[in-house]
Short mmCIF file of C-alpha atoms in Angstrom, two decimals:
data_model
loop_
_atom_site.label_atom_id
_atom_site.label_comp_id
_atom_site.label_asym_id
_atom_site.label_seq_id
_atom_site.Cartn_x
_atom_site.Cartn_y
_atom_site.Cartn_z
CA MET A 1 -45.58 -20.60 2.58
CA LYS A 2 -45.36 -20.49 -1.18
CA ASN A 3 -48.40 -19.10 -3.06
CA GLU A 4 -49.11 -22.25 -4.99
CA LEU A 5 -49.43 -24.21 -1.73
CA TYR A 6 -52.50 -22.23 -0.98
CA HIS A 7 -53.97 -22.92 -4.46
CA TYR A 8 -53.38 -26.57 -5.20
CA LEU A 9 -52.27 -30.00 -3.64
CA ALA A 10 -50.89 -32.86 -5.69
CA ILE A 11 -52.24 -36.20 -4.30
CA PRO A 12 -49.83 -37.86 -3.78
CA SER A 13 -46.84 -35.56 -3.93
CA VAL A 14 -44.05 -38.08 -3.17
CA TYR A 15 -43.69 -41.18 -5.45
CA ARG A 16 -41.78 -44.29 -5.71
CA VAL A 17 -39.39 -44.36 -8.68
CA GLY A 18 -40.42 -46.60 -11.54
CA VAL A 19 -43.99 -47.27 -10.35
CA PRO A 20 -46.88 -46.01 -12.52
CA THR A 21 -48.81 -43.53 -10.32
CA ASP A 22 -52.25 -41.99 -10.83
CA ILE A 23 -52.00 -38.33 -9.67
CA ILE A 24 -54.71 -35.82 -8.77
CA ILE A 25 -54.06 -32.13 -8.60
CA ARG A 26 -56.71 -30.80 -6.25
CA PRO A 27 -57.65 -27.05 -6.16
CA LEU A 28 -57.85 -25.59 -2.72
CA GLU A 29 -60.15 -22.73 -3.91
CA SER A 30 -63.03 -22.90 -6.32
CA LYS A 31 -61.51 -20.13 -8.59
CA TYR A 32 -58.68 -22.63 -9.46
CA ASN A 33 -61.08 -25.49 -10.47
CA PHE A 34 -60.21 -27.13 -13.85
CA SER A 35 -62.79 -27.18 -16.70
CA ASP A 36 -63.43 -30.27 -18.70
CA SER A 37 -63.86 -28.13 -21.85
CA GLY A 38 -60.15 -27.17 -22.29
CA ASP A 39 -57.18 -29.03 -23.66
CA LEU A 40 -55.33 -30.13 -20.37
CA LYS A 41 -51.67 -31.27 -20.13
CA VAL A 42 -49.03 -31.58 -17.55
CA ALA A 43 -45.35 -31.01 -18.25
CA VAL A 44 -43.03 -32.95 -16.02
CA LEU A 45 -39.80 -31.06 -15.40
CA PRO A 46 -36.99 -32.65 -13.31
CA LEU A 47 -35.07 -30.34 -11.07
CA SER A 48 -31.65 -31.64 -12.09
CA THR A 49 -31.89 -30.58 -15.73
CA ARG A 50 -31.99 -27.24 -17.43
CA HIS A 51 -35.36 -25.57 -17.78
CA ASP A 52 -34.78 -22.87 -20.32
CA MET A 53 -37.60 -21.97 -22.65
CA ILE A 54 -36.49 -24.33 -25.45
CA GLU A 55 -36.30 -27.38 -23.12
CA ARG A 56 -39.64 -26.39 -21.71
CA MET A 57 -41.18 -26.62 -25.16
CA ASP A 58 -39.62 -30.13 -25.51
CA ALA A 59 -40.50 -31.28 -21.97
CA ILE A 60 -42.28 -34.49 -21.36
CA THR A 61 -45.94 -33.78 -21.40
CA VAL A 62 -48.80 -36.12 -20.39
CA PRO A 63 -52.44 -35.75 -21.24
CA ALA A 64 -54.78 -34.79 -18.37
CA SER A 65 -58.46 -34.68 -17.71
CA ALA A 66 -60.74 -32.63 -15.37
CA VAL A 67 -63.03 -34.58 -13.00
CA ASN A 68 -65.11 -32.52 -10.63
CA GLY A 69 -62.68 -29.49 -10.95
CA GLU A 70 -59.74 -31.72 -10.31
CA LEU A 71 -57.01 -32.53 -12.73
CA HIS A 72 -56.12 -36.26 -13.29
CA PHE A 73 -53.22 -37.80 -15.05
CA SER A 74 -50.73 -40.67 -14.68
CA TYR A 75 -46.98 -40.79 -14.84
CA THR A 76 -44.01 -43.03 -14.03
CA PHE A 77 -41.07 -41.12 -12.53
CA PRO A 78 -37.86 -42.41 -14.01
CA ALA A 79 -35.29 -41.35 -11.32
CA GLU A 80 -34.95 -39.92 -7.88
CA ASP A 81 -35.26 -36.24 -8.07
CA GLU A 82 -37.46 -33.20 -7.33
CA TYR A 83 -39.81 -32.53 -10.26
CA TYR A 84 -42.21 -29.62 -11.13
CA LEU A 85 -45.67 -30.38 -12.57
CA GLN A 86 -46.42 -27.55 -14.94
CA MET A 87 -50.05 -27.42 -15.64
CA ILE A 88 -50.98 -26.38 -19.11
CA CYS A 89 -54.50 -25.40 -20.30
CA ASP A 90 -55.12 -24.70 -24.01
CA GLY A 91 -51.49 -24.23 -24.61
CA LYS A 92 -51.09 -21.66 -21.78
CA ASN A 93 -48.82 -22.43 -18.69
CA MET A 94 -50.48 -22.29 -15.38
CA GLU A 95 -48.87 -22.57 -11.97
CA SER A 96 -46.48 -25.51 -11.22
CA LEU A 97 -46.23 -27.71 -8.15
CA ALA A 98 -43.03 -29.29 -6.75
CA VAL A 99 -43.18 -33.05 -6.11
CA TYR A 100 -40.56 -35.66 -5.40
CA ALA A 101 -39.66 -39.17 -6.60
CA LEU A 102 -37.74 -41.51 -4.21
CA ASP A 103 -35.92 -44.73 -4.56
CA ASP A 104 -37.39 -47.46 -2.45
CA ASP A 105 -34.97 -47.22 0.58
CA LEU A 106 -35.86 -43.53 1.31
CA TYR A 107 -39.51 -43.75 0.25
CA GLU A 108 -39.97 -46.25 3.06
CA LEU A 109 -38.97 -43.76 5.65
CA ARG A 110 -41.11 -41.09 7.19
CA PRO A 111 -39.62 -37.53 7.46
CA LEU A 112 -40.10 -36.14 10.84
CA LYS A 113 -39.41 -32.56 12.11
CA GLY A 114 -37.80 -32.62 15.45
CA ASP A 115 -35.74 -30.88 18.10
CA THR A 116 -33.41 -32.77 20.29
CA HIS A 117 -32.21 -29.89 22.75
CA VAL A 118 -34.85 -27.91 24.43
CA HIS A 119 -35.25 -26.17 27.80
CA SER A 120 -38.11 -25.24 30.15
CA CYS A 121 -38.57 -23.10 33.20
CA ARG A 122 -37.52 -26.14 35.35
CA SER A 123 -33.91 -25.05 34.46
CA ASP A 124 -33.28 -21.79 32.66
CA GLY A 125 -36.11 -21.57 30.02
CA LYS A 126 -39.22 -19.50 30.12
CA GLU A 127 -42.23 -21.80 30.06
CA THR A 128 -43.45 -24.94 31.83
CA PRO A 129 -42.72 -28.24 30.33
CA ALA A 130 -46.34 -28.83 29.20
CA ILE A 131 -46.54 -25.41 27.50
CA VAL A 132 -43.22 -25.98 25.81
CA ALA A 133 -44.60 -29.23 24.31
CA ALA A 134 -47.75 -27.48 23.21
CA ASN A 135 -45.87 -24.58 21.44
CA TYR A 136 -43.58 -27.18 19.67
CA ARG A 137 -46.56 -28.98 18.39
CA ALA A 138 -48.20 -25.68 17.25
CA ALA A 139 -45.02 -25.02 15.25
CA GLY A 140 -45.29 -28.20 13.36
CA PHE A 141 -42.91 -30.60 15.20
CA ASP A 142 -43.37 -34.39 14.99
CA PHE A 143 -41.06 -35.00 17.96
CA MET A 144 -39.06 -33.21 20.70
CA ALA A 145 -37.43 -33.77 24.03
CA LEU A 146 -36.92 -31.54 26.99
CA THR A 147 -33.32 -31.62 28.00
CA ASP A 148 -33.08 -29.22 30.94
CA HIS A 149 -29.75 -28.61 32.57
CA HIS A 150 -28.90 -31.16 35.19
CA LYS A 151 -32.59 -32.39 35.10
CA TYR A 152 -34.29 -35.38 33.56
CA ASP A 153 -37.57 -35.08 35.43
CA PRO A 154 -38.99 -32.13 33.37
CA SER A 155 -39.05 -34.38 30.38
CA ILE A 156 -41.26 -36.80 32.24
CA GLU A 157 -43.37 -33.99 33.44
CA ALA A 158 -44.08 -32.86 29.80
CA ILE A 159 -45.04 -36.45 28.93
CA GLU A 160 -47.28 -37.02 31.94
CA ALA A 161 -48.96 -33.79 31.54
CA TYR A 162 -50.86 -35.31 28.48
CA GLN A 163 -51.05 -38.85 29.93
CA GLY A 164 -54.22 -40.63 28.69
CA ILE A 165 -54.26 -38.23 25.62
CA ARG A 166 -53.23 -39.50 22.18
CA LEU A 167 -51.01 -36.85 20.76
CA GLY A 168 -49.81 -36.55 17.13
CA MET A 169 -46.30 -35.63 18.36
CA THR A 170 -43.84 -37.88 19.95
CA GLN A 171 -42.34 -36.64 23.22
CA MET A 172 -38.94 -38.16 23.99
CA ARG A 173 -37.21 -38.21 27.45
CA GLY A 174 -33.94 -36.39 27.91
CA GLU A 175 -31.60 -34.12 29.85
CA GLU A 176 -28.50 -31.98 29.40
CA VAL A 177 -25.76 -33.76 31.44
CA HIS A 178 -23.20 -31.70 33.23
CA SER A 179 -20.76 -34.01 34.89
CA PRO A 180 -18.76 -32.62 37.87
CA GLU A 181 -15.47 -30.69 37.32
CA THR A 182 -15.70 -30.44 33.60
CA TYR A 183 -16.81 -27.93 31.02
CA LEU A 184 -18.46 -30.39 28.71
CA HIS A 185 -22.20 -30.36 28.13
CA ILE A 186 -23.71 -33.54 26.72
CA VAL A 187 -27.24 -34.00 25.54
CA HIS A 188 -28.76 -37.24 26.70
CA PHE A 189 -31.67 -37.85 24.17
CA GLY A 190 -34.17 -40.64 24.59
CA GLY A 191 -32.84 -42.66 27.51
CA ASN A 192 -35.01 -44.33 30.14
CA TYR A 193 -33.48 -42.80 33.35
CA SER A 194 -31.27 -40.01 34.41
CA VAL A 195 -27.52 -39.92 34.01
CA ASN A 196 -27.22 -36.58 36.00
CA LYS A 197 -28.66 -38.31 39.11
CA ILE A 198 -25.93 -41.03 38.98
CA PHE A 199 -23.12 -38.71 39.91
CA GLU A 200 -25.29 -36.31 41.97
CA ASN A 201 -26.16 -39.31 44.20
CA ASP A 202 -22.60 -40.53 44.39
CA LYS A 203 -19.89 -38.10 43.16
CA ASP A 204 -17.05 -40.16 44.65
CA LYS A 205 -18.16 -43.29 42.70
CA PHE A 206 -18.34 -41.11 39.51
CA LEU A 207 -14.77 -39.89 40.06
CA LYS A 208 -13.54 -43.37 40.86
CA GLU A 209 -15.04 -44.72 37.70
CA VAL A 210 -13.65 -41.93 35.53
CA ASP A 211 -10.17 -42.74 37.03
CA GLU A 212 -10.69 -46.36 36.03
CA ILE A 213 -11.57 -45.29 32.48
CA ASP A 214 -8.31 -43.23 32.35
CA TRP A 215 -6.35 -46.27 33.27
CA GLU A 216 -8.31 -48.51 30.83
CA LEU A 217 -7.77 -46.33 27.90
CA GLY A 218 -4.19 -45.36 28.77
CA ASP A 219 -2.37 -44.12 25.68
CA LYS A 220 -5.62 -44.00 23.79
CA ILE A 221 -6.44 -40.80 25.56
CA PRO A 222 -4.81 -38.27 23.27
CA PHE A 223 -3.86 -35.81 26.21
CA THR A 224 -0.95 -35.95 28.68
CA ASP A 225 -2.04 -33.25 31.09
CA ALA A 226 -4.31 -34.36 34.03
CA ARG A 227 -7.06 -31.85 33.22
CA GLY A 228 -7.27 -32.91 29.53
CA ARG A 229 -7.23 -36.63 30.43
CA PHE A 230 -10.05 -36.04 33.14
CA VAL A 231 -12.31 -34.26 30.71
CA TYR A 232 -11.99 -36.84 27.94
CA ALA A 233 -12.46 -39.80 30.34
CA SER A 234 -15.43 -38.16 31.81
CA ALA A 235 -16.96 -37.69 28.46
CA VAL A 236 -16.48 -41.41 27.85
CA TRP A 237 -18.16 -42.22 31.16
CA CYS A 238 -21.11 -40.04 30.29
CA VAL A 239 -21.59 -41.60 26.89
CA ARG A 240 -21.38 -45.13 28.22
CA GLU A 241 -23.99 -44.34 30.91
CA ILE A 242 -26.32 -42.67 28.41
CA ARG A 243 -26.15 -45.72 26.15
CA LYS A 244 -26.87 -47.99 29.15
CA ALA A 245 -29.97 -45.89 29.68
CA GLY A 246 -31.07 -46.58 26.16
CA GLY A 247 -30.44 -43.07 24.82
CA ILE A 248 -27.95 -41.44 22.38
CA ALA A 249 -25.19 -39.09 23.46
CA ILE A 250 -25.20 -35.89 21.40
CA PHE A 251 -22.17 -33.45 21.36
CA PRO A 252 -23.72 -29.94 21.51
CA HIS A 253 -22.42 -26.37 20.85
CA PRO A 254 -18.61 -26.99 21.09
CA PHE A 255 -18.03 -23.45 19.69
CA TRP A 256 -20.58 -21.82 22.05
CA ILE A 257 -18.89 -18.46 22.62
CA TRP A 258 -19.60 -16.70 25.86
CA THR A 259 -16.31 -15.00 26.83
CA VAL A 260 -14.17 -17.86 25.52
CA TYR A 261 -14.71 -20.96 23.63
CA ASN A 262 -16.91 -23.43 25.49
CA VAL A 263 -14.73 -26.43 24.46
CA PRO A 264 -10.94 -26.17 23.52
CA THR A 265 -10.62 -26.78 19.78
CA GLU A 266 -8.33 -29.74 20.31
CA MET A 267 -10.75 -31.45 22.65
CA THR A 268 -13.44 -31.15 20.20
CA ARG A 269 -11.21 -32.52 17.41
CA ARG A 270 -10.26 -35.61 19.41
CA LEU A 271 -13.83 -36.42 20.74
CA ILE A 272 -15.10 -36.48 17.15
CA LEU A 273 -12.04 -38.14 15.50
CA ASP A 274 -12.05 -40.83 18.24
CA ASP A 275 -15.78 -41.67 17.68
CA VAL A 276 -16.75 -40.89 21.30
CA PHE A 277 -20.29 -39.62 20.63
CA ASP A 278 -23.32 -40.92 18.86
CA ALA A 279 -24.23 -37.71 17.15
CA PHE A 280 -23.14 -34.14 16.65
CA GLU A 281 -25.11 -31.05 16.98
CA LEU A 282 -23.90 -29.40 13.78
CA ILE A 283 -26.40 -26.48 13.87
CA GLY A 284 -27.23 -25.16 17.31
CA GLY A 285 -29.36 -22.32 18.68
CA GLN A 286 -26.65 -19.85 18.97
CA SER A 287 -25.17 -17.33 16.57
CA ALA A 288 -24.43 -17.68 12.89
CA HIS A 289 -20.80 -17.05 13.93
CA GLU A 290 -20.72 -20.23 16.06
CA ASN A 291 -22.68 -22.37 13.64
CA ASN A 292 -20.23 -21.31 10.97
CA TYR A 293 -17.39 -22.53 13.11
CA GLN A 294 -19.15 -25.89 13.87
CA THR A 295 -20.11 -26.74 10.23
CA GLN A 296 -16.71 -25.79 8.82
CA PHE A 297 -14.78 -27.66 11.51
CA TYR A 298 -17.03 -30.73 11.04
CA TYR A 299 -16.21 -30.88 7.19
CA THR A 300 -12.45 -30.23 7.94
CA LEU A 301 -12.65 -33.19 10.45
CA LYS A 302 -14.21 -35.42 7.76
CA ASP A 303 -10.89 -35.05 5.73
CA GLU A 304 -8.86 -35.55 8.80
CA TYR A 305 -10.81 -38.71 9.77
CA TRP A 306 -10.19 -40.18 6.33
CA ALA A 307 -6.53 -39.36 6.37
CA GLU A 308 -6.16 -40.84 9.82
CA LYS A 309 -8.35 -43.97 9.55
CA GLY A 310 -8.72 -44.53 5.87
CA LYS A 311 -12.61 -44.59 6.05
CA PRO A 312 -15.32 -41.96 6.04
CA LEU A 313 -16.53 -40.11 9.15
CA THR A 314 -20.15 -41.34 9.73
CA LEU A 315 -20.97 -39.29 12.90
CA PRO A 316 -24.63 -38.30 12.48
CA VAL A 317 -25.42 -34.60 12.41
CA LEU A 318 -28.44 -32.89 13.91
CA GLY A 319 -29.90 -29.41 14.19
CA ALA A 320 -31.26 -28.34 17.62
CA SER A 321 -32.65 -24.99 18.87
CA ASP A 322 -31.15 -25.15 22.46
CA SER A 323 -34.42 -23.28 22.86
CA HIS A 324 -34.80 -21.48 26.18
CA GLY A 325 -38.31 -20.13 25.32
CA THR A 326 -40.87 -20.60 22.72
CA VAL A 327 -42.51 -17.20 22.70
CA ASN A 328 -40.82 -14.24 20.91
CA ARG A 329 -37.51 -16.11 21.17
CA GLY A 330 -35.15 -16.13 18.21
CA TRP A 331 -33.85 -19.72 18.41
CA PHE A 332 -37.14 -21.59 18.64
CA ASN A 333 -38.24 -23.14 15.34
CA ARG A 334 -35.19 -21.86 13.59
CA LYS A 335 -32.70 -24.66 14.26
CA TYR A 336 -34.10 -28.27 14.05
CA SER A 337 -33.59 -31.68 12.59
CA VAL A 338 -35.35 -33.65 9.95
CA VAL A 339 -35.05 -37.31 10.77
CA PHE A 340 -36.05 -40.03 8.25
CA ALA A 341 -37.37 -42.91 10.27
CA LYS A 342 -39.63 -46.01 9.89
CA SER A 343 -42.15 -44.34 12.18
CA ARG A 344 -42.41 -41.70 14.80
CA GLN A 345 -42.09 -44.28 17.70
CA PRO A 346 -39.18 -43.36 19.94
CA GLU A 347 -37.13 -46.38 19.10
CA ASP A 348 -37.38 -45.84 15.36
CA ILE A 349 -36.40 -42.12 15.87
CA LEU A 350 -33.28 -43.26 17.85
CA ASP A 351 -32.37 -45.92 15.31
CA ALA A 352 -32.66 -43.41 12.33
CA ILE A 353 -30.37 -40.90 14.05
CA LYS A 354 -27.86 -43.53 14.81
CA ASP A 355 -28.02 -44.64 11.22
CA SER A 356 -27.23 -41.11 10.04
CA LYS A 357 -30.69 -40.61 8.52
CA SER A 358 -30.93 -37.10 9.59
CA VAL A 359 -30.17 -33.39 8.36
CA ALA A 360 -29.74 -30.14 10.31
CA VAL A 361 -31.76 -27.04 9.38
CA GLU A 362 -30.98 -23.51 10.17
CA VAL A 363 -33.60 -20.81 9.23
CA TYR A 364 -32.38 -17.22 8.92
CA GLU A 365 -33.98 -14.31 10.84
CA ASP A 366 -36.26 -13.45 7.74
CA SER A 367 -37.86 -16.91 8.10
CA GLU A 368 -37.78 -17.33 4.40
CA ASN A 369 -34.12 -18.37 3.76
CA TYR A 370 -32.49 -21.38 5.23
CA ASN A 371 -29.77 -23.98 5.00
CA VAL A 372 -30.07 -27.76 5.20
CA HIS A 373 -26.83 -29.46 6.26
CA GLY A 374 -25.82 -33.11 5.86
CA ASN A 375 -25.59 -35.85 3.17
CA TYR A 376 -26.27 -34.38 -0.20
CA ARG A 377 -29.12 -36.86 -1.04
CA LEU A 378 -30.91 -36.20 2.22
CA MET A 379 -30.29 -32.53 2.01
CA ALA A 380 -31.94 -32.25 -1.42
CA TYR A 381 -35.01 -34.12 -0.27
CA GLY A 382 -35.04 -32.30 3.01
CA ARG A 383 -35.09 -28.89 1.25
CA PHE A 384 -38.12 -30.11 -0.69
CA LEU A 385 -39.81 -31.01 2.57
CA CYS A 386 -38.97 -27.68 4.25
CA GLU A 387 -40.56 -25.84 1.35
CA ASN A 388 -43.59 -28.07 0.37
CA TYR A 389 -44.45 -30.65 3.12
CA PHE A 390 -43.80 -29.20 6.54
CA PRO A 391 -45.56 -25.87 5.82
CA ARG A 392 -48.68 -27.90 5.18
CA THR A 393 -48.34 -30.02 8.26
CA GLN A 394 -47.76 -26.93 10.42
CA LYS A 395 -51.13 -25.68 9.53
CA LEU A 396 -52.65 -28.81 10.81
CA CYS A 397 -50.45 -28.92 14.04
CA ALA A 398 -51.30 -25.35 14.95
CA VAL A 399 -54.83 -26.55 15.92
CA ASP A 400 -53.29 -29.30 18.07
CA GLY A 401 -50.92 -26.91 19.87
CA ALA A 402 -53.79 -24.56 20.79
CA LEU A 403 -55.84 -27.52 22.03
CA MET A 404 -52.82 -28.74 24.16
CA GLN A 405 -52.64 -25.41 25.89
CA GLU A 406 -56.33 -25.37 26.56
CA TYR A 407 -56.12 -28.89 27.97
CA ILE A 408 -53.33 -27.98 30.29
CA MET A 409 -55.45 -25.04 31.57
CA GLY A 410 -58.23 -27.46 32.46
CA SER A 411 -60.40 -27.90 29.35
CA LYS A 412 -61.80 -31.38 29.19
CA ASP A 413 -63.35 -30.78 25.83
CA ALA A 414 -59.94 -29.85 24.50
CA GLY A 415 -58.65 -33.26 25.67
CA LYS A 416 -61.41 -35.08 23.78
CA LEU A 417 -60.68 -33.06 20.65
CA LEU A 418 -56.99 -33.78 20.91
CA ASP A 419 -57.63 -37.44 21.32
CA ALA A 420 -59.86 -37.38 18.25
CA ARG A 421 -57.26 -35.53 16.20
CA HIS A 422 -54.26 -37.70 17.20
CA ASP A 423 -54.02 -39.07 13.60
CA VAL A 424 -54.53 -35.95 11.70
CA THR A 425 -50.88 -35.50 10.62
CA ASP A 426 -50.53 -39.17 10.26
CA ASN A 427 -53.47 -39.28 7.73
CA PHE A 428 -52.07 -36.36 5.89
CA TYR A 429 -48.71 -38.10 5.55
CA ASN A 430 -50.40 -41.15 4.15
CA LEU A 431 -52.28 -38.88 1.61
CA TYR A 432 -49.11 -36.94 0.71
CA PHE A 433 -47.00 -39.99 0.24
CA GLY A 434 -49.58 -42.17 -1.42
CA ARG A 435 -49.71 -44.84 1.31
#
């Protein structure tokens, strides 16, 4: 967390473009209080322009005043951008704070940190579903879904573990679908019932329906060999069933390397170019090597899609940890998504992803450097959030996560405290965004 985030908080820190806004810079420690005896100003510096010393001298400055140790001023931000508020006292530059101005469409959406691909000990993870949820909340997540291999019920178990307790984190339902006789893994995120159970209960019916899809699609299946046609048709079957369940079908880790590629490159190409899936796990909890393949292949396919169809590829991208443990595990909290939704209600999260309102984040091992992938506008805003907003919310969420673990271990007092704190991050969001 950047030093200045321990020293000051701008209230609000995110603004609507073109709307006059009263802003308070609140010290977080008494030694940083502002005195009403000095000449106080704030220089407003947009990130998209040069900030050499000459331009700093000519920067737009606005008068400010000190009230009870806080700095007060007003400003109308002219365009969507990240800005730096350079505090100036008696002509001397003090610290600066990063803030953001947004056009109306993006300002109306709430940024949510989430993970769409998570495992527990009910498949091959390390912790129980309830503890996985607690540790995700402690790490600052706004939403997550357990997606255990072959199993939907663990996601229900995690939700029911906190039944009757209002949480500040949204738990989604999900599973990782492994259809019979195919190498594809498909993440089912947010649906109302299990797709795995459909073919586990009646494999013959599944095989019959896949064969019917093969006949239905005919020459539209871009493979002539029986194996390729079956894998492709089974993917279509899975996606259709996930959609019937009310979820979205995510294509995960196509370049997962164990001893060979998890998915043949040509299969990945056609599944993406043919718009089979609802979203693509651009960044996954595997090696940088594999994520490099996935990102570069995706951007190459954007060109191929345009050349083939004469329109842009709009497949939403996500980041997901594929976490198999939340304690001393490298993937947890290093691969995730930021989704820009109307609210953190499940249906709004699903709608935002389907509308490509998401970016994929990968954090390097030093936990300081990271990449944000996706639409440039959302990437720029997401980068600001990763550095300035989510570190603050994580401090609030750490308390919730600890209380969730205490509650699971039998503490009724922890349950009462959790219920009382359910809107802590919601309230901070409203403060930070001037709601």
